[in-house]
Coordinates of C-alpha atoms and ligand atoms in Angstrom, one line a residue:
M278 CA 3.8 35.6 -34.7
N279 CA 1.6 35.1 -31.6
K280 CA 1.9 31.6 -30.0
L281 CA -1.0 29.3 -29.4
H282 CA -1.8 29.3 -25.8
A283 CA -3.7 26.8 -23.6
A284 CA -6.2 28.7 -21.5
I285 CA -8.5 27.7 -18.7
T286 CA -12.0 28.7 -19.7
G287 CA -14.0 27.2 -17.0
V288 CA -13.9 25.5 -13.5
G289 CA -16.3 22.9 -12.0
A290 CA -16.0 21.0 -8.7
Y291 CA -17.7 18.7 -6.3
V292 CA -17.3 18.0 -2.6
P293 CA -19.4 15.4 -0.8
G294 CA -21.9 16.5 1.9
Y295 CA -20.5 14.6 4.9
I296 CA -18.4 16.9 7.1
L297 CA -15.9 15.2 9.2
T298 CA -15.0 17.7 12.0
N299 CA -11.9 17.8 14.3
E300 CA -14.3 17.1 17.3
E301 CA -15.4 13.8 15.6
I302 CA -11.6 12.9 14.8
S303 CA -10.8 13.5 18.4
K304 CA -13.2 10.7 19.3
M305 CA -11.5 8.2 16.9
V306 CA -7.8 9.0 17.9
D307 CA -5.9 10.8 20.7
T308 CA -5.9 14.3 19.3
T309 CA -7.4 17.7 19.6
D310 CA -9.0 20.5 17.5
E311 CA -6.2 22.9 19.0
W312 CA -3.4 20.4 17.9
I313 CA -4.8 20.1 14.4
M314 CA -5.5 23.8 14.0
T315 CA -2.0 24.9 15.1
R316 CA 0.1 22.2 13.5
I317 CA -2.0 21.7 10.3
G318 CA -4.7 24.4 10.0
I319 CA -7.6 22.1 9.3
K320 CA -11.0 22.4 10.9
E321 CA -13.1 20.0 8.8
R322 CA -12.9 17.9 5.8
R323 CA -15.6 16.2 3.4
I324 CA -16.0 12.6 3.2
L325 CA -17.7 10.5 0.5
N326 CA -19.6 8.0 2.7
T327 CA -22.1 6.6 0.1
P328 CA -21.8 2.9 -0.2
D329 CA -20.2 1.7 -3.5
S330 CA -19.0 5.2 -4.5
G331 CA -15.5 6.1 -5.4
T332 CA -13.3 8.6 -6.9
S333 CA -15.1 8.5 -10.3
D334 CA -18.3 9.6 -8.6
L335 CA -16.4 12.7 -7.3
G336 CA -14.8 13.3 -10.6
S337 CA -17.8 12.9 -12.8
K338 CA -19.8 15.3 -10.7
A339 CA -17.1 17.9 -10.9
V340 CA -17.0 17.4 -14.8
E341 CA -20.8 17.6 -15.0
D342 CA -20.6 21.0 -13.2
L343 CA -17.9 22.1 -15.6
L344 CA -19.9 21.2 -18.7
R345 CA -22.9 22.8 -17.4
K346 CA -21.2 26.1 -16.5
T347 CA -19.3 26.3 -19.7
N348 CA -22.3 25.3 -21.8
T349 CA -20.4 22.5 -23.3
K350 CA -21.9 19.2 -24.7
P351 CA -20.0 16.0 -23.5
E352 CA -19.6 15.0 -27.3
E353 CA -17.5 18.2 -27.9
I354 CA -14.7 17.0 -25.7
D355 CA -11.4 15.6 -27.4
L356 CA -9.5 14.5 -24.3
L357 CA -10.2 13.9 -20.6
I358 CA -7.2 13.5 -18.2
C359 CA -7.9 12.4 -14.7
T360 CA -5.3 12.9 -12.1
T361 CA -5.7 10.7 -9.0
V362 CA -3.9 8.6 -6.4
T363 CA -7.1 6.7 -5.5
P364 CA -8.4 5.4 -8.7
D365 CA -11.6 3.4 -8.7
M366 CA -9.7 0.3 -9.5
Q367 CA -6.0 -0.6 -10.6
F368 CA -7.5 -0.8 -14.2
P369 CA -9.1 0.5 -16.3
A370 CA -8.3 4.2 -15.8
T371 CA -10.6 6.3 -13.7
A372 CA -10.7 8.8 -16.5
N373 CA -12.5 6.2 -18.8
I374 CA -15.0 5.6 -16.1
I375 CA -15.7 9.4 -15.7
S376 CA -15.9 9.9 -19.5
D377 CA -18.4 7.0 -19.6
K378 CA -20.4 8.3 -16.8
V379 CA -20.8 11.8 -18.1
G380 CA -21.4 10.8 -21.8
I381 CA -17.8 11.8 -23.2
K382 CA -17.9 9.7 -26.4
N383 CA -15.6 11.3 -29.0
A384 CA -12.5 11.5 -26.8
F385 CA -9.6 9.6 -25.4
S386 CA -8.8 9.6 -21.8
F387 CA -6.1 8.4 -19.3
D388 CA -5.0 8.8 -15.8
L389 CA -2.0 10.6 -14.4
N390 CA -0.5 9.9 -11.0
A391 CA 1.9 12.5 -9.5
G392 CA 1.0 12.5 -6.0
C393 CA -0.2 15.8 -4.6
S394 CA 1.3 17.3 -7.6
G395 CA -1.0 15.5 -10.0
F396 CA -3.2 18.3 -11.0
L397 CA -0.2 20.5 -11.7
F398 CA 1.5 18.0 -13.8
G399 CA -1.6 17.3 -15.5
L400 CA -2.2 20.9 -16.4
A401 CA 1.2 20.9 -17.9
T402 CA 0.5 17.8 -19.9
A403 CA -3.0 18.9 -21.1
S404 CA -1.8 22.3 -22.1
K405 CA 0.8 20.6 -24.6
Y406 CA -2.1 18.9 -26.3
V407 CA -4.0 22.0 -26.8
E408 CA -0.9 24.0 -27.8
S409 CA -0.3 21.4 -30.5
G410 CA -3.4 22.8 -32.2
Q411 CA -4.8 19.3 -32.6
Y412 CA -7.1 19.2 -29.5
K413 CA -9.7 22.1 -29.0
K414 CA -11.5 21.1 -25.8
V415 CA -9.6 19.1 -23.1
V416 CA -10.9 18.4 -19.6
L417 CA -8.5 18.0 -16.8
V418 CA -10.1 16.6 -13.6
G419 CA -8.4 16.1 -10.3
A420 CA -10.2 13.8 -8.0
D421 CA -9.5 11.7 -4.9
K422 CA -11.4 9.7 -2.2
M423 CA -8.6 10.0 0.1
S424 CA -10.7 8.5 2.9
S425 CA -10.3 5.2 1.1
I426 CA -6.6 5.0 2.0
V427 CA -6.5 6.9 5.3
D428 CA -6.0 4.8 8.4
Y429 CA -8.5 6.3 11.0
T430 CA -6.5 4.9 13.8
D431 CA -3.3 6.8 12.9
R432 CA -3.5 10.2 14.4
S433 CA -0.4 11.5 12.4
V434 CA -2.3 11.1 9.1
C435 CA -5.9 10.9 9.6
P436 CA -6.6 14.7 10.3
I437 CA -4.9 15.7 7.0
F438 CA -6.9 14.4 4.3
G439 CA -10.4 14.8 2.7
D440 CA -12.2 13.8 -0.4
G441 CA -13.1 16.1 -3.3
A442 CA -12.7 16.8 -7.1
G443 CA -12.3 19.8 -9.4
A444 CA -12.2 20.1 -13.2
V445 CA -11.0 22.7 -15.6
L446 CA -11.7 23.1 -19.3
L447 CA -8.7 24.0 -21.6
E448 CA -9.2 25.7 -24.8
P449 CA -6.6 27.2 -27.4
T450 CA -6.3 31.1 -27.7
M451 CA -4.0 33.3 -29.7
E452 CA -4.3 35.9 -26.9
N453 CA -1.7 36.3 -24.3
V454 CA -3.4 34.5 -21.6
G455 CA -3.3 30.9 -20.4
I456 CA -0.4 28.7 -19.4
I457 CA 2.8 30.8 -19.8
D458 CA 5.5 28.7 -18.1
T459 CA 6.0 25.5 -16.2
I460 CA 8.7 24.1 -14.0
L461 CA 8.2 20.5 -12.9
R462 CA 10.6 18.3 -10.7
T463 CA 10.6 14.8 -9.3
D464 CA 12.9 12.9 -6.8
G465 CA 11.9 9.2 -6.5
F466 CA 14.1 8.9 -3.5
G467 CA 11.4 10.6 -1.6
R468 CA 9.2 7.6 -1.8
I469 CA 10.8 6.2 1.3
H470 CA 9.1 8.9 3.3
L471 CA 5.5 8.7 1.8
H472 CA 3.9 5.8 0.1
Q473 CA 1.3 3.0 0.2
K474 CA 3.2 -0.2 1.2
A475 CA 0.9 -2.9 -0.4
G476 CA -1.6 -3.3 -3.1
G477 CA 0.8 -2.9 -6.0
S478 CA 2.9 -5.5 -7.9
V479 CA 5.7 -5.6 -5.5
K480 CA 3.4 -6.7 -2.6
P481 CA 0.0 -7.6 -3.8
A482 CA -3.1 -7.6 -1.4
S483 CA -2.9 -10.6 1.1
H484 CA -4.2 -11.5 4.5
Q485 CA -1.0 -10.3 5.9
T486 CA -0.8 -7.0 4.3
V487 CA -4.4 -6.4 5.4
D488 CA -3.7 -7.5 8.9
A489 CA -0.5 -5.1 8.9
R490 CA -2.6 -2.2 7.8
E491 CA -0.3 -1.7 4.7
H492 CA -3.1 -0.5 2.4
F493 CA -3.1 2.9 4.0
I494 CA -1.0 5.9 3.6
Y495 CA 2.4 5.6 5.1
Q496 CA 3.9 9.0 5.9
E497 CA 7.0 10.3 7.8
G498 CA 5.6 13.7 8.6
Q499 CA 8.7 15.6 9.6
P500 CA 11.0 14.9 6.6
V501 CA 8.0 15.4 4.1
F502 CA 7.4 18.5 5.8
K503 CA 10.9 19.8 5.5
Y504 CA 11.2 18.8 1.8
A505 CA 7.8 20.4 1.1
V506 CA 8.6 23.7 2.6
K507 CA 11.8 24.0 0.7
G508 CA 10.5 22.5 -2.5
M509 CA 7.4 24.6 -2.9
A510 CA 9.1 27.9 -1.7
D511 CA 12.1 27.5 -3.9
I512 CA 10.2 26.5 -7.0
S513 CA 7.5 29.3 -6.6
E514 CA 10.3 31.9 -6.2
E515 CA 12.1 30.4 -9.3
I516 CA 9.1 30.8 -11.5
L517 CA 8.3 34.2 -10.1
T518 CA 11.7 35.7 -10.8
K519 CA 12.1 33.8 -14.2
N520 CA 9.1 35.4 -15.5
G521 CA 10.0 38.9 -14.3
L522 CA 7.4 38.9 -11.8
D523 CA 7.4 40.1 -8.1
H524 CA 5.0 40.4 -5.1
N525 CA 3.4 43.3 -6.6
S526 CA 2.8 42.1 -10.2
L527 CA 1.7 38.7 -9.0
D528 CA -2.0 38.6 -8.4
W529 CA -2.6 35.2 -6.9
L530 CA -0.7 32.2 -5.3
V531 CA -2.5 29.0 -5.7
P532 CA -0.7 26.7 -3.3
H533 CA -1.2 23.0 -2.7
Q534 CA -3.2 22.6 0.5
A535 CA -1.2 20.1 2.7
N536 CA -0.4 22.2 5.7
L537 CA -1.0 25.9 6.5
R538 CA 2.6 26.2 7.6
I539 CA 3.8 25.1 4.3
I540 CA 1.6 27.6 2.5
N541 CA 2.7 30.4 4.7
A542 CA 6.3 29.6 4.3
T543 CA 6.0 29.7 0.6
A544 CA 4.0 33.0 0.6
E545 CA 6.5 34.6 3.1
R546 CA 9.5 33.6 0.7
M547 CA 7.6 35.3 -2.1
K548 CA 6.9 38.4 0.0
L549 CA 3.3 38.1 -0.7
D550 CA 0.4 39.6 1.2
K551 CA -2.0 37.1 2.8
E552 CA -4.8 38.5 0.7
K553 CA -3.1 37.2 -2.5
V554 CA -2.9 33.6 -1.3
M555 CA -5.8 31.3 -2.0
I556 CA -6.4 29.0 1.1
N557 CA -9.3 26.8 1.9
I558 CA -7.5 24.0 3.8
E559 CA -9.5 24.9 7.0
K560 CA -12.7 23.6 5.1
Y561 CA -11.6 20.7 3.1
G562 CA -8.2 19.6 4.3
N563 CA -5.8 18.0 1.8
T564 CA -7.9 16.6 -1.2
T565 CA -4.6 15.7 -2.9
D566 CA -5.6 16.1 -6.7
G567 CA -8.5 18.2 -5.8
T568 CA -6.8 21.0 -4.0
L569 CA -5.8 23.4 -6.9
P570 CA -9.1 23.1 -9.0
L571 CA -11.1 23.5 -5.7
L572 CA -9.2 26.8 -5.1
L573 CA -9.7 28.1 -8.6
W574 CA -13.5 27.1 -8.4
E575 CA -14.0 29.0 -5.0
W576 CA -12.0 32.0 -6.1
E577 CA -13.4 32.0 -9.8
K578 CA -15.5 35.1 -9.3
K579 CA -12.7 37.2 -7.8
L580 CA -10.4 36.5 -10.8
K581 CA -10.0 38.8 -13.7
K582 CA -8.9 38.4 -17.3
G583 CA -5.1 39.2 -17.3
D584 CA -4.6 38.3 -13.6
N585 CA -1.2 36.7 -13.0
L586 CA -1.4 33.3 -11.0
I587 CA 1.3 31.0 -9.9
L588 CA 0.1 27.5 -9.0
S589 CA 2.6 25.4 -6.9
T590 CA 2.6 22.0 -5.3
F591 CA 4.6 19.4 -3.4
G592 CA 3.6 15.8 -2.9
A593 CA 4.3 12.0 -2.8
G594 CA 7.1 10.9 -5.2
F595 CA 8.5 13.3 -4.3
T596 CA 7.1 15.5 -6.9
W597 CA 6.9 19.4 -7.1
G598 CA 6.4 22.2 -9.4
A599 CA 5.1 25.6 -10.4
I600 CA 2.9 26.9 -13.3
Y601 CA 2.7 30.5 -14.3
L602 CA -0.6 31.3 -15.9
K603 CA -2.7 34.4 -17.0
W604 CA -6.3 34.1 -16.3
A605 CA -8.4 34.0 -19.4
Y606 CA -11.9 35.3 -18.4
N607 CA -14.0 37.5 -16.2
S608 CA -17.0 35.4 -14.6
Ligands
UT7_814 O1 0.5 16.5 0.6 C1 1.3 15.4 0.7 C2 2.6 15.8 1.3 N1 2.4 15.8 2.8 C3 2.8 17.0 3.5 O2 3.1 18.0 3.0 C4 2.7 16.7 5.1 C5 3.9 17.3 5.7 N2 4.0 17.0 7.2 C6 3.2 17.7 8.0 O3 2.4 18.4 7.7 C7 3.4 17.6 9.5 O4 4.6 16.9 9.7 C8 2.4 16.7 10.2 C9 1.0 17.4 10.2 C10 2.1 15.4 9.5 C11 2.8 16.5 11.6 O5 3.1 17.7 12.3 P1 4.5 17.9 13.1 O6 4.4 19.2 13.7 O7 5.6 17.6 12.0 O8 4.5 16.8 14.1 P2 5.4 15.6 14.5 O9 5.2 14.5 13.6 O10 6.9 16.2 14.7 O11 5.1 15.2 16.0 C12 5.0 16.0 17.1 C13 4.2 15.3 18.2 C14 4.6 13.9 18.3 O12 4.6 13.5 19.7 P3 6.0 13.4 20.7 O13 6.7 12.3 20.1 O14 6.7 14.7 20.5 O15 5.5 13.0 22.0 C15 3.5 13.2 17.8 O16 3.2 11.8 18.2 O17 2.8 15.4 18.0 C16 2.4 14.2 18.0 N3 1.1 13.9 17.1 C17 -0.1 14.4 17.5 N4 -0.6 14.9 18.6 C18 -1.8 15.3 18.7 C19 1.2 13.5 15.8 N5 -0.1 13.7 15.3 C20 -0.9 14.2 16.4 C21 -2.1 14.4 16.5 N6 -2.7 15.0 17.6 N7 -3.1 14.4 15.5

């Protein structure tokens, strides 16, 4: 008997209009366009600079785009999951705020935080609800206003991140398309290299934490880079071979966009041609939970039903993983 699969049946996205260029960053900190392009591969990133706007504003615009494109009414949605590391507030969940803003009334919603692997872990989670047969229309939205936790006086971090959001609709299908296989990993030890020092229950906000700039991203670039290259390449290769795929039968690699050198190392390990690797880091930087859906959104028209895709990520936690899916529709 055929198994019920969860298939992506639409993609929506939103990036804010303001473009922060390397030239502008070079005026804030001691850096150059040449250094950023060579070491990271980013030319510009989008910034949400509208006052009193947050992650839910990015996420709700992406969900509105998704609902419009898929001709879906908000009332039809059964579940909305938002993956983010920059929630509007500690509570309630940004997912609830997005649902409220777009008029999703007949659903439950919650947030999921898995660092830069959030969207991938969210896709694995959302697909299980769909495969259970109980939920017919599930929205997964990855959204981050990274500019709210980036220290624009720290040259080792500020060129990397940008703001953005993307959303997918997941629906059940009996066809052999959709999410086929999932490998997810975490290693909490990695938190020492990448975290936000204050603002949580261990160190609530105080004058001291603000003065010490502890509400921004703390990242030790080199160890994170080392673990990211190994983690993403290993797991991408693992899911490839586990599913009997190779560089010929795989159509697309959809890698997290943290550093072009990490993406290239992963593609090389998989012996993949450049043409099969989705890359938009140059335009958007690392949007954390936005990277994977923004890639799918940009490449949507090129994707064909039955295409083999591997999505892979590495991020804070540490968290890493890969998903093998067969694309479910032609645009
Ligand atoms: O998505 C979440 C997971 N995060 C990641 O995957 C990020 C992984 N790490 C990286 O992408 C890289 O480590 C960075 C982009 C963060 C840094 O690149 P790097 O090649 O590892 O540089 P580095 O930290 O080894 O620094 C090399 C030099 C240092 O100078 P000295 O000590 O050699 O004189 C830094 O101070 O480059 C300096 N540097 C810069 N120079 C110009 C650091 N940032 C900059 C900058 N402009 N923006």
